[in-house]
């Protein structure tokens, strides 16, 4: 099956963005390997520019816009924070005006960071519908281009660059665990990884309440409408529904087995990583860490010996820790 | 002037321990460079085995003991935590019994880690005198060798290996800021760095209350006896007095200008590093970070362009953060 985003698009995206982003390190932890009885490799996107993987997709989108249009008036997006920071950062790098719509309740550290990159900040009601409407209105009024947090092919291609780097560095990976929200990262990684190494398995990791499993099994959008946020401490992955572009890709390429992680489990994994690995990760990253250390993982096919985990971000409001 | 520890001893120590320890990375942060208006390089010993620089000295001491004695009954030491973990780790690696004396009030995370490396834990009163006496008694009763946290030449040589790695990686360093406690790390780094690059300047960073400045200027041990702990959140550097072996080395090789850091300043620097650099450091490391970002630093000789800072440890009791 072919998709509108190919490995070739992802490699081109990588060429476009590589000199501006960090090639993030792959971390390992002997304690975790011993506990899990497999080799675990962490792609440390918490050390990426702006503190999450999001600049990959944002910068690819914006640079491609500039290649394709003689005049770009500006950029607008909506985001719970990490994508907002990334777009603000990428727009400044591309020398374009930028406006970021964020839901009320966004951690102050993320809001400050967005403003720090020189973008205008617009607050909206904390619902998926409100942020889309506010964003659309600004786009129309100002003639700005929308850079979607996950449901655009250029965003998907940008996020896929993580898998290119990861498999270059650890070609022996048998599986990758990816925290999933709108599905941009998961679909990009799945397209790249499966094209490079068809035997690799991609497992989604969701916050409790997302209910992705039944949707994947039925290949149907069983979620309630209008779209909701999941009640989770991992505000980076609180979007319940996958995108309309990402969902078919995820259905096709990703395993049906979904790892589901509670708030309490995320907190435990977060503390473990901070204390043992000395690296600051946010709750959405911790979901992946919990998954790889879980009982469910222990019962997984033992031939999957080398497991990758995406530490997708490290933006934490340090004065309001979830414990 | 020559000292009982030479660069040659430190290079031999490095050959002895290198395959067992991490060659820790050097981190940089554009935000800090811009704030400070110099280039700052962080030697990330928080990512060292056991979470601090201490295994360098501990392992060098223990491996050298085994080279020199046909039979070593065991190892005993006293430590507020990081050195204790390091000795426990090194003794297990060298397959020797080990006993660690720790003061009451040691963070539980450090005590657990020591036990996790298989050492016996003995609590003593939280005073420098009590821990020395308890340690001496165990050494006498069991015939164990004492591995001192700072005041032994093999410990000093081990800690000096940090400077060898640091200057190999960043030969352009003009100065190194070193958090100081008993002086083992500072004297080891000073001996190695000044021998490799005589123009380099070593600046000590102390917790408020240590009163190192007057002692260095007078070249005299002006501290009150019996030895005290400084009242600081940085329990890794709470020993007030330098050792009798380390003090003459520090007097001779280290700048008279001491950076003095308060608890509040350490907390600010700790939060800054956690949030911006996404790396977990303890308060003693944060002292060095505050120093390099301080007003005092801003007024320092502008020809010192490339500044090294030792992030000496990352062991934090995450349920009892100092804010």
Coordinates of C-alpha atoms in Angstrom, one line a residue:
Chain A
X1 CA 0.0 0.0 0.0
X2 CA 1.3 3.5 -0.8
X3 CA 0.7 6.7 1.1
X4 CA 0.9 10.3 0.1
X5 CA 4.1 10.5 2.2
X6 CA 6.9 8.3 1.1
X7 CA 10.3 7.5 2.6
X8 CA 11.7 9.7 -0.2
X9 CA 9.7 12.7 1.1
X10 CA 11.0 12.0 4.6
X11 CA 14.6 11.8 3.4
X12 CA 14.1 15.1 1.6
X13 CA 12.6 16.6 4.8
X14 CA 15.6 15.5 6.6
X15 CA 17.9 17.2 4.1
X16 CA 15.8 20.3 4.5
X17 CA 15.9 20.6 8.3
X18 CA 19.0 18.7 9.4
X19 CA 21.3 21.7 9.7
X20 CA 18.9 23.5 11.9
X21 CA 17.9 20.8 14.4
X22 CA 19.8 18.6 16.8
X23 CA 20.6 15.1 15.8
X24 CA 19.4 13.9 19.2
X25 CA 21.4 11.3 21.1
X26 CA 20.3 7.7 21.7
X27 CA 20.4 7.0 25.4
X28 CA 20.6 3.6 27.1
X29 CA 20.3 2.5 30.7
X30 CA 21.7 -0.8 32.0
X31 CA 19.2 -0.9 34.9
X32 CA 16.3 -0.8 32.5
X33 CA 17.8 -3.4 30.1
X34 CA 18.2 -5.7 33.1
X35 CA 14.7 -5.1 34.3
X36 CA 13.2 -5.5 30.9
X37 CA 15.5 -8.3 29.7
X38 CA 15.8 -6.7 26.3
X39 CA 18.0 -3.9 25.0
X40 CA 16.2 -0.6 25.1
X41 CA 17.2 2.5 23.1
X42 CA 15.8 5.9 23.9
X43 CA 15.7 8.6 21.2
X44 CA 16.1 11.7 23.3
X45 CA 13.9 14.3 21.6
X46 CA 13.6 16.0 24.9
X47 CA 17.0 17.3 24.0
X48 CA 15.7 18.6 20.6
X49 CA 15.5 22.3 19.9
X50 CA 12.6 23.8 22.0
X51 CA 12.5 20.7 24.1
X52 CA 10.4 18.3 22.0
X53 CA 10.4 16.5 18.6
X54 CA 8.0 19.1 17.1
X55 CA 10.5 21.3 15.3
X56 CA 11.0 18.5 12.8
X57 CA 7.5 18.8 11.4
X58 CA 7.1 22.5 11.9
X59 CA 10.3 23.5 10.2
X60 CA 9.8 21.1 7.3
X61 CA 6.4 22.6 6.7
X62 CA 7.5 26.2 6.9
X63 CA 10.6 25.8 4.8
X64 CA 8.6 23.9 2.1
X65 CA 6.0 26.7 2.1
X66 CA 8.8 29.2 1.4
X67 CA 10.1 27.0 -1.4
X68 CA 6.7 26.8 -3.0
X69 CA 5.3 30.3 -2.5
X70 CA 7.0 33.5 -3.6
X71 CA 5.3 35.4 -0.7
X72 CA 4.3 33.9 2.7
X73 CA 2.5 36.5 4.9
X74 CA 2.9 34.6 8.1
X75 CA 2.2 31.4 10.0
X76 CA -0.6 30.5 12.4
X77 CA -1.1 27.3 14.4
X78 CA -2.9 25.9 17.4
X79 CA -1.1 23.8 20.0
X80 CA -1.2 22.7 23.6
X81 CA 2.3 23.9 23.8
X82 CA 5.2 21.9 22.2
X83 CA 4.0 22.3 18.7
X84 CA 3.4 26.0 19.4
X85 CA 6.9 26.5 20.6
X86 CA 8.3 24.6 17.6
X87 CA 6.3 26.7 15.1
X88 CA 7.3 29.9 16.8
X89 CA 10.9 28.8 16.7
X90 CA 10.7 27.7 13.1
X91 CA 8.9 30.8 11.9
X92 CA 11.6 33.0 13.5
X93 CA 14.3 30.9 11.8
X94 CA 12.4 31.4 8.5
X95 CA 12.0 35.1 9.3
X96 CA 8.1 35.0 9.1
X97 CA 5.5 36.5 11.4
X98 CA 3.8 33.9 13.6
X99 CA 0.7 33.6 15.7
X100 CA 0.1 30.7 18.1
X101 CA -3.4 29.7 19.4
X102 CA -3.1 27.9 22.8
X103 CA -5.9 26.5 25.0
X104 CA -6.3 28.1 28.5
X105 CA -4.5 26.0 31.0
X106 CA -1.3 25.6 29.0
X107 CA 1.6 25.4 31.4
X108 CA 3.1 28.9 31.8
X109 CA 6.6 27.6 31.0
X110 CA 5.3 26.7 27.5
X111 CA 3.5 30.0 27.0
X112 CA 6.5 31.9 28.0
X113 CA 8.7 29.9 25.6
X114 CA 6.4 30.7 22.7
X115 CA 6.5 34.4 23.4
X116 CA 10.3 34.1 23.8
X117 CA 10.5 33.0 20.2
X118 CA 8.8 36.2 19.2
X119 CA 5.4 34.8 18.3
X120 CA 2.0 36.4 19.2
X121 CA 0.0 34.3 21.6
X122 CA -3.8 34.0 21.4
X123 CA -5.7 32.1 24.1
X124 CA -8.9 30.1 23.2
X125 CA -11.3 27.8 25.2
X126 CA -9.7 24.5 26.1
X127 CA -11.5 22.4 23.6
X128 CA -10.3 21.0 20.2
X129 CA -13.1 22.7 18.4
X130 CA -12.3 26.2 19.8
X131 CA -8.7 26.0 18.9
X132 CA -9.4 25.0 15.3
X133 CA -12.0 27.8 14.9
X134 CA -9.7 30.5 16.4
X135 CA -6.9 29.4 14.2
X136 CA -9.0 29.4 11.1
X137 CA -10.2 32.9 11.8
X138 CA -6.7 34.3 12.1
X139 CA -5.6 32.5 9.0
X140 CA -8.5 34.1 7.1
X141 CA -8.1 37.6 8.6
X142 CA -4.4 37.8 8.1
X143 CA -3.8 35.6 5.1
X144 CA -1.5 33.4 7.2
X145 CA -0.7 29.8 6.4
X146 CA -1.8 27.2 8.9
X147 CA 0.8 24.7 10.1
X148 CA -1.2 21.9 11.6
X149 CA 0.2 20.0 14.6
X150 CA -0.2 16.6 13.0
X151 CA -2.7 16.4 10.2
X152 CA -0.6 17.7 7.2
X153 CA 1.7 15.7 5.0
X154 CA 4.7 18.0 5.5
X155 CA 4.3 17.7 9.3
X156 CA 4.2 13.9 9.0
X157 CA 7.2 13.8 6.8
X158 CA 9.2 16.0 9.2
X159 CA 8.4 13.8 12.2
X160 CA 9.4 10.8 10.2
X161 CA 13.0 12.0 10.2
X162 CA 13.3 10.7 13.7
X163 CA 13.0 7.1 12.4
X164 CA 15.7 7.8 9.8
X165 CA 18.2 8.9 12.4
X166 CA 17.1 6.2 14.9
X167 CA 17.6 3.4 12.4
X168 CA 20.9 4.8 11.1
X169 CA 22.2 4.8 14.7
X170 CA 20.6 1.5 15.9
X171 CA 19.9 -0.6 12.8
X172 CA 19.1 -3.6 15.0
X173 CA 15.9 -2.1 16.3
X174 CA 13.1 -4.7 16.2
X175 CA 10.3 -2.4 17.4
X176 CA 9.7 1.2 18.3
X177 CA 7.2 2.4 21.0
X178 CA 5.7 5.8 20.1
X179 CA 3.5 7.9 22.4
X180 CA 0.5 8.8 20.3
X181 CA -1.8 11.9 20.2
X182 CA -3.0 13.2 16.8
X183 CA -0.8 10.6 15.1
X184 CA 1.7 12.8 13.2
X185 CA 4.7 11.4 14.9
X186 CA 3.4 7.8 14.8
X187 CA 2.5 7.9 11.1
X188 CA 5.8 9.6 10.1
X189 CA 7.9 7.2 12.1
X190 CA 5.8 4.2 10.8
X191 CA 6.2 5.2 7.1
X192 CA 10.0 5.7 7.4
X193 CA 10.8 2.8 9.7
X194 CA 8.7 0.2 7.8
X195 CA 10.2 1.4 4.4
X196 CA 13.7 1.1 5.8
X197 CA 13.1 -2.1 7.6
X198 CA 9.9 -3.9 6.8
X199 CA 10.1 -6.4 9.7
X200 CA 10.1 -3.6 12.3
X201 CA 7.0 -3.3 14.5
X202 CA 5.6 0.1 15.6
X203 CA 3.6 0.0 18.9
X204 CA 1.5 3.0 19.9
X205 CA 1.5 4.1 23.5
X206 CA -1.7 6.0 24.7
X207 CA -2.9 7.8 27.8
X208 CA -5.7 5.9 29.6
X209 CA -9.0 7.1 28.1
X210 CA -7.9 7.5 24.5
X211 CA -9.5 4.2 23.4
X212 CA -7.3 3.7 20.4
X213 CA -7.3 -0.1 20.5
X214 CA -10.9 -0.7 19.4
X215 CA -10.5 1.9 16.6
X216 CA -7.4 0.2 15.2
X217 CA -9.0 -3.2 15.4
X218 CA -12.2 -2.0 13.6
X219 CA -10.3 0.4 11.4
X220 CA -13.0 2.8 12.3
X221 CA -13.2 6.2 14.1
X222 CA -15.2 5.0 17.1
X223 CA -14.5 8.1 19.1
X224 CA -17.3 10.4 20.4
X225 CA -17.8 13.7 18.6
X226 CA -17.2 16.6 18.9
X227 CA -13.5 15.7 19.5
X228 CA -12.4 15.6 23.2
X229 CA -9.2 16.0 25.2
X230 CA -8.3 12.9 27.2
X231 CA -8.2 13.6 31.0
X232 CA -4.4 13.1 31.4
X233 CA -1.4 14.7 33.0
X234 CA 0.4 14.2 29.7
X235 CA -0.8 17.4 28.1
X236 CA 1.4 16.7 25.1
X237 CA -0.8 13.7 24.1
X238 CA -4.2 14.7 25.3
X239 CA -5.8 14.9 21.8
X240 CA -8.2 11.9 21.7
X241 CA -8.8 11.5 18.0
X242 CA -6.2 10.8 15.4
X243 CA -6.2 13.0 12.4
X244 CA -8.1 12.2 9.2
X245 CA -4.8 11.9 7.3
X246 CA -2.9 10.1 10.0
X247 CA -5.5 7.6 11.0
X248 CA -5.5 5.5 7.8
X249 CA -1.6 5.4 7.9
X250 CA -1.6 4.3 11.5
X251 CA -4.3 1.7 10.8
X252 CA -2.2 0.2 8.0
X253 CA 1.3 0.3 9.5
X254 CA 1.0 0.1 13.3
X255 CA 0.4 -2.9 15.5
X256 CA -3.0 -3.5 16.9
X257 CA -1.6 -3.9 20.4
X258 CA -1.8 -0.6 22.1
X259 CA 0.0 0.2 25.4
X260 CA -2.3 2.1 27.7
X261 CA -0.7 4.1 30.5
X262 CA -2.4 5.7 33.6
X263 CA -1.4 9.0 35.2
X264 CA 0.1 7.2 38.2
X265 CA 2.2 5.0 35.9
X266 CA 3.5 8.0 34.0
X267 CA 4.5 9.7 37.3
X268 CA 6.4 6.6 38.4
X269 CA 8.3 6.3 35.0
X270 CA 9.0 10.1 35.0
X271 CA 10.6 9.9 38.5
X272 CA 12.5 6.8 37.5
X273 CA 14.0 8.4 34.4
X274 CA 14.8 11.7 36.2
X275 CA 16.6 9.9 39.1
X276 CA 18.3 7.1 37.2
X277 CA 19.0 8.5 33.7
X278 CA 19.3 12.2 34.9
X279 CA 17.3 13.4 32.0
X280 CA 14.2 15.6 32.3
X281 CA 11.2 14.1 30.4
X282 CA 7.6 15.2 30.4
X283 CA 4.7 12.8 31.1
X284 CA 4.1 11.9 27.4
X285 CA 7.7 10.6 27.2
X286 CA 7.2 8.8 30.5
X287 CA 4.2 6.9 28.9
X288 CA 6.7 5.3 26.5
X289 CA 9.1 4.5 29.4
X290 CA 6.3 2.9 31.4
X291 CA 5.2 0.9 28.4
X292 CA 8.7 -0.6 27.8
X293 CA 9.0 -1.6 31.5
X294 CA 5.4 -2.9 31.8
X295 CA 4.2 -6.5 32.4
X296 CA 2.5 -6.4 29.0
X297 CA 5.9 -5.8 27.4
X298 CA 7.4 -8.7 29.4
X299 CA 4.9 -11.0 27.7
X300 CA 5.7 -9.7 24.2
X301 CA 7.3 -11.9 21.6
X302 CA 10.8 -12.5 23.0
X303 CA 12.3 -12.3 19.5
X304 CA 11.8 -8.6 19.7
X305 CA 15.2 -8.0 21.4
X306 CA 16.0 -4.4 20.6
X307 CA 13.3 -1.9 21.5
X308 CA 13.3 1.8 20.6
X309 CA 11.4 4.3 22.7
X310 CA 10.7 7.9 21.6
X311 CA 11.3 10.3 24.5
X312 CA 9.1 12.8 22.7
X313 CA 9.6 15.9 24.9
X314 CA 11.0 17.3 28.1
X315 CA 9.0 20.5 28.7
X316 CA 7.8 20.4 32.3
X317 CA 6.5 23.1 34.6
X318 CA 8.9 22.5 37.4
X319 CA 6.9 24.5 40.0
X320 CA 3.9 22.3 39.3
X321 CA 5.2 18.7 39.2
X322 CA 2.5 16.0 39.0
X323 CA 3.5 14.5 42.4
Chain B
X1 CA 56.4 23.5 43.0
X2 CA 55.9 19.8 42.9
X3 CA 53.2 17.8 44.7
X4 CA 52.9 14.2 45.8
X5 CA 50.4 13.7 42.9
X6 CA 51.6 14.4 39.4
X7 CA 50.0 14.6 36.0
X8 CA 51.7 11.3 35.4
X9 CA 49.9 9.7 38.4
X10 CA 46.6 11.1 37.0
X11 CA 47.2 9.7 33.6
X12 CA 48.0 6.3 35.1
X13 CA 44.8 6.6 37.2
X14 CA 42.9 7.3 33.9
X15 CA 44.3 4.2 32.3
X16 CA 43.4 2.2 35.4
X17 CA 39.7 3.3 35.5
X18 CA 38.8 4.4 32.0
X19 CA 37.2 1.2 30.8
X20 CA 34.9 1.0 33.9
X21 CA 33.6 4.6 34.0
X22 CA 31.8 6.8 31.5
X23 CA 33.7 9.3 29.5
X24 CA 31.0 11.9 30.3
X25 CA 29.8 14.3 27.6
X26 CA 30.5 18.0 27.5
X27 CA 27.2 19.9 27.3
X28 CA 26.7 23.4 26.0
X29 CA 23.7 25.8 26.1
X30 CA 23.3 28.7 23.6
X31 CA 21.0 30.5 26.1
X32 CA 23.7 30.5 28.8
X33 CA 26.5 31.5 26.3
X34 CA 24.4 34.5 25.3
X35 CA 23.6 35.5 28.8
X36 CA 27.2 35.1 30.0
X37 CA 28.8 36.5 26.8
X38 CA 31.5 33.8 27.0
X39 CA 31.5 30.2 25.8
X40 CA 30.5 27.8 28.6
X41 CA 31.3 24.1 28.7
X42 CA 29.7 21.8 31.2
X43 CA 31.5 18.5 32.1
X44 CA 28.4 16.3 32.8
X45 CA 29.6 14.2 35.7
X46 CA 25.9 13.9 36.7
X47 CA 25.8 11.3 34.0
X48 CA 28.8 9.4 35.5
X49 CA 28.3 5.9 36.9
X50 CA 26.4 6.2 40.2
X51 CA 25.4 9.8 39.4
X52 CA 28.5 11.8 40.4
X53 CA 32.2 12.2 39.7
X54 CA 33.1 10.2 42.8
X55 CA 33.7 6.7 41.1
X56 CA 36.9 8.2 39.5
X57 CA 38.7 8.6 42.8
X58 CA 37.1 5.6 44.6
X59 CA 37.8 3.1 41.8
X60 CA 41.4 4.4 41.4
X61 CA 42.0 3.9 45.1
X62 CA 40.5 0.4 45.2
X63 CA 42.2 -0.9 42.1
X64 CA 45.5 0.5 43.2
X65 CA 45.0 -1.2 46.6
X66 CA 44.5 -4.5 44.9
X67 CA 47.6 -4.0 42.7
X68 CA 49.7 -3.3 45.8
X69 CA 48.4 -5.8 48.3
X70 CA 48.0 -9.5 47.8
X71 CA 45.0 -9.7 50.2
X72 CA 42.5 -6.9 50.7
X73 CA 39.9 -7.9 53.4
X74 CA 37.5 -5.1 52.5
X75 CA 36.8 -1.4 52.1
X76 CA 35.3 1.1 54.5
X77 CA 34.5 4.7 54.0
X78 CA 32.4 7.6 55.3
X79 CA 30.4 9.8 53.0
X80 CA 27.3 12.1 52.8
X81 CA 26.2 9.9 50.0
X82 CA 27.9 10.3 46.6
X83 CA 31.3 9.0 47.7
X84 CA 29.5 6.2 49.6
X85 CA 27.7 5.1 46.4
X86 CA 30.9 5.3 44.4
X87 CA 32.9 3.2 46.9
X88 CA 30.1 0.7 47.1
X89 CA 30.0 0.5 43.3
X90 CA 33.8 0.3 43.0
X91 CA 34.1 -2.4 45.7
X92 CA 31.5 -4.6 44.0
X93 CA 33.4 -4.1 40.7
X94 CA 36.6 -5.1 42.5
X95 CA 34.8 -8.0 44.2
X96 CA 35.5 -6.8 47.7
X97 CA 33.3 -6.5 50.8
X98 CA 32.4 -2.9 51.6
X99 CA 31.0 -0.9 54.5
X100 CA 29.8 2.7 54.2
X101 CA 29.3 5.0 57.2
X102 CA 26.7 7.8 56.4
X103 CA 25.4 10.6 58.6
X104 CA 21.8 10.5 59.7
X105 CA 19.8 12.8 57.4
X106 CA 21.3 11.4 54.2
X107 CA 18.7 11.4 51.5
X108 CA 17.0 8.1 51.3
X109 CA 17.6 7.9 47.5
X110 CA 21.4 7.8 48.3
X111 CA 21.1 5.3 51.1
X112 CA 19.1 3.0 48.9
X113 CA 21.6 3.3 46.1
X114 CA 24.5 2.3 48.4
X115 CA 22.6 -0.7 49.6
X116 CA 21.7 -1.5 46.0
X117 CA 25.4 -1.9 45.2
X118 CA 25.6 -4.5 48.0
X119 CA 27.4 -2.6 50.7
X120 CA 26.6 -2.6 54.4
X121 CA 25.3 0.7 55.6
X122 CA 26.2 2.1 59.1
X123 CA 24.5 5.3 60.4
X124 CA 26.4 7.8 62.6
X125 CA 25.7 11.2 64.1
X126 CA 25.6 13.9 61.5
X127 CA 29.0 15.5 62.4
X128 CA 32.4 15.2 60.7
X129 CA 33.9 13.9 63.9
X130 CA 31.4 11.1 64.4
X131 CA 31.8 9.8 60.9
X132 CA 35.6 9.6 61.1
X133 CA 35.5 7.8 64.4
X134 CA 32.9 5.3 63.2
X135 CA 34.8 4.6 60.1
X136 CA 38.1 4.2 62.0
X137 CA 36.6 1.7 64.4
X138 CA 35.2 -0.5 61.5
X139 CA 38.6 -0.4 59.8
X140 CA 40.3 -1.6 63.0
X141 CA 37.8 -4.2 63.9
X142 CA 37.5 -5.8 60.4
X143 CA 40.9 -5.0 59.0
X144 CA 39.3 -3.1 56.1
X145 CA 41.1 -0.4 54.1
X146 CA 39.7 3.2 54.4
X147 CA 39.0 4.9 51.1
X148 CA 38.8 8.6 52.1
X149 CA 36.3 10.8 50.3
X150 CA 39.0 13.4 49.5
X151 CA 42.1 13.4 51.6
X152 CA 44.1 10.6 50.0
X153 CA 46.5 10.9 47.0
X154 CA 44.9 8.1 45.0
X155 CA 41.5 9.7 45.4
X156 CA 42.9 13.1 44.3
X157 CA 44.6 11.4 41.3
X158 CA 41.3 9.7 40.3
X159 CA 39.3 13.0 40.4
X160 CA 42.0 14.7 38.3
X161 CA 41.1 12.4 35.4
X162 CA 38.1 14.7 34.8
X163 CA 40.5 17.5 33.7
X164 CA 42.4 15.2 31.4
X165 CA 39.2 14.3 29.5
X166 CA 37.8 17.9 29.7
X167 CA 41.0 19.5 28.1
X168 CA 41.2 16.7 25.5
X169 CA 37.7 17.6 24.4
X170 CA 37.9 21.4 24.9
X171 CA 41.6 22.4 24.7
X172 CA 40.6 26.1 24.4
X173 CA 39.4 26.2 28.0
X174 CA 40.7 29.3 29.8
X175 CA 39.2 28.6 33.2
X176 CA 37.4 25.9 35.1
X177 CA 34.9 26.5 37.9
X178 CA 34.8 23.7 40.5
X179 CA 32.4 23.2 43.4
X180 CA 34.5 22.6 46.4
X181 CA 34.0 20.6 49.6
X182 CA 37.0 18.6 51.0
X183 CA 39.0 19.6 48.0
X184 CA 39.7 16.2 46.4
X185 CA 38.1 17.2 43.1
X186 CA 39.5 20.7 43.1
X187 CA 43.1 19.7 43.8
X188 CA 43.0 16.8 41.3
X189 CA 41.6 19.0 38.6
X190 CA 44.0 21.8 39.4
X191 CA 47.1 19.5 39.3
X192 CA 46.1 18.0 35.9
X193 CA 44.8 21.1 34.3
X194 CA 47.7 23.4 35.3
X195 CA 50.2 20.7 34.2
X196 CA 48.5 20.3 30.8
X197 CA 47.9 24.0 30.3
X198 CA 49.8 26.3 32.7
X199 CA 47.8 29.4 31.7
X200 CA 44.4 27.9 32.8
X201 CA 42.7 29.3 35.9
X202 CA 40.9 27.2 38.5
X203 CA 38.1 29.0 40.4
X204 CA 36.6 27.3 43.5
X205 CA 32.8 27.6 44.0
X206 CA 31.7 27.3 47.6
X207 CA 28.3 27.3 49.5
X208 CA 27.7 30.4 51.6
X209 CA 29.2 29.8 55.1
X210 CA 32.3 27.9 54.0
X211 CA 34.6 30.9 54.3
X212 CA 37.2 29.6 52.0
X213 CA 38.3 33.0 50.7
X214 CA 40.1 34.2 53.8
X215 CA 41.9 30.8 54.2
X216 CA 43.2 31.0 50.7
X217 CA 44.4 34.6 51.0
X218 CA 46.1 33.9 54.3
X219 CA 47.2 30.4 53.3
X220 CA 46.0 29.4 56.7
X221 CA 43.3 27.1 58.1
X222 CA 41.2 29.8 59.7
X223 CA 38.1 27.5 60.2
X224 CA 36.7 26.8 63.6
X225 CA 37.3 23.4 65.2
X226 CA 36.1 20.8 65.6
X227 CA 35.2 20.6 61.8
X228 CA 31.7 21.6 61.0
X229 CA 29.2 21.0 58.2
X230 CA 28.1 24.1 56.4
X231 CA 24.3 24.8 56.6
X232 CA 23.5 24.3 52.9
X233 CA 21.0 22.5 50.7
X234 CA 24.0 21.2 48.7
X235 CA 24.7 18.2 50.9
X236 CA 27.4 17.1 48.4
X237 CA 29.6 20.0 49.4
X238 CA 28.7 20.6 53.0
X239 CA 32.1 19.7 54.5
X240 CA 33.5 23.1 55.6
X241 CA 37.2 22.4 56.0
X242 CA 39.5 21.3 53.2
X243 CA 41.7 18.2 53.9
X244 CA 45.2 18.4 55.2
X245 CA 46.6 17.0 51.9
X246 CA 44.3 18.9 49.6
X247 CA 44.5 22.4 51.2
X248 CA 48.2 23.1 50.4
X249 CA 47.6 22.0 46.7
X250 CA 44.5 24.2 46.5
X251 CA 46.4 27.2 48.1
X252 CA 49.1 26.8 45.5
X253 CA 47.2 26.2 42.3
X254 CA 43.8 27.7 42.6
X255 CA 42.7 31.4 42.2
X256 CA 42.1 33.4 45.4
X257 CA 38.8 34.6 44.0
X258 CA 36.1 32.3 45.4
X259 CA 32.5 32.2 44.1
X260 CA 30.1 32.0 47.0
X261 CA 26.6 30.7 46.3
X262 CA 23.5 30.9 48.6
X263 CA 20.7 28.2 48.8
X264 CA 18.3 30.5 46.9
X265 CA 20.8 31.0 44.1
X266 CA 21.4 27.2 43.9
X267 CA 17.7 26.5 43.6
X268 CA 17.4 29.1 40.8
X269 CA 20.3 27.6 38.8
X270 CA 19.0 24.0 39.4
X271 CA 15.6 24.9 38.0
X272 CA 17.2 26.7 35.1
X273 CA 19.3 23.7 34.1
X274 CA 16.5 21.2 34.5
X275 CA 14.1 23.3 32.4
X276 CA 16.5 24.5 29.7
X277 CA 19.2 21.9 29.5
X278 CA 16.9 19.0 30.5
X279 CA 19.6 17.4 32.6
X280 CA 19.1 16.6 36.3
X281 CA 21.7 18.2 38.5
X282 CA 22.0 18.3 42.3
X283 CA 22.5 21.6 44.2
X284 CA 26.3 21.3 44.4
X285 CA 26.4 21.3 40.6
X286 CA 24.0 24.2 40.5
X287 CA 26.4 26.2 42.6
X288 CA 28.8 26.1 39.6
X289 CA 26.1 27.0 37.2
X290 CA 25.1 30.0 39.3
X291 CA 28.7 31.1 39.5
X292 CA 29.2 31.1 35.8
X293 CA 26.0 33.1 35.3
X294 CA 26.7 35.5 38.2
X295 CA 27.4 39.3 38.2
X296 CA 30.8 38.5 39.6
X297 CA 31.6 36.4 36.6
X298 CA 30.5 39.2 34.3
X299 CA 33.1 41.4 35.8
X300 CA 35.9 38.8 35.4
X301 CA 38.8 39.3 33.0
X302 CA 37.2 39.3 29.5
X303 CA 40.2 37.4 28.0
X304 CA 38.8 34.3 29.8
X305 CA 36.6 33.4 26.9
X306 CA 36.0 29.7 27.3
X307 CA 34.8 28.6 30.8
X308 CA 34.5 25.1 32.0
X309 CA 32.0 24.2 34.7
X310 CA 32.0 20.8 36.5
X311 CA 28.4 19.4 36.9
X312 CA 29.7 17.2 39.7
X313 CA 26.5 15.2 40.5
X314 CA 22.9 14.6 39.7
X315 CA 21.6 12.7 42.8
X316 CA 18.5 14.3 43.9
X317 CA 15.7 13.1 46.3
X318 CA 12.9 13.8 43.9
X319 CA 10.2 13.7 46.5
X320 CA 12.0 16.3 48.6
X321 CA 13.0 19.0 46.1
X322 CA 14.4 22.2 47.7
X323 CA 11.6 24.4 46.3

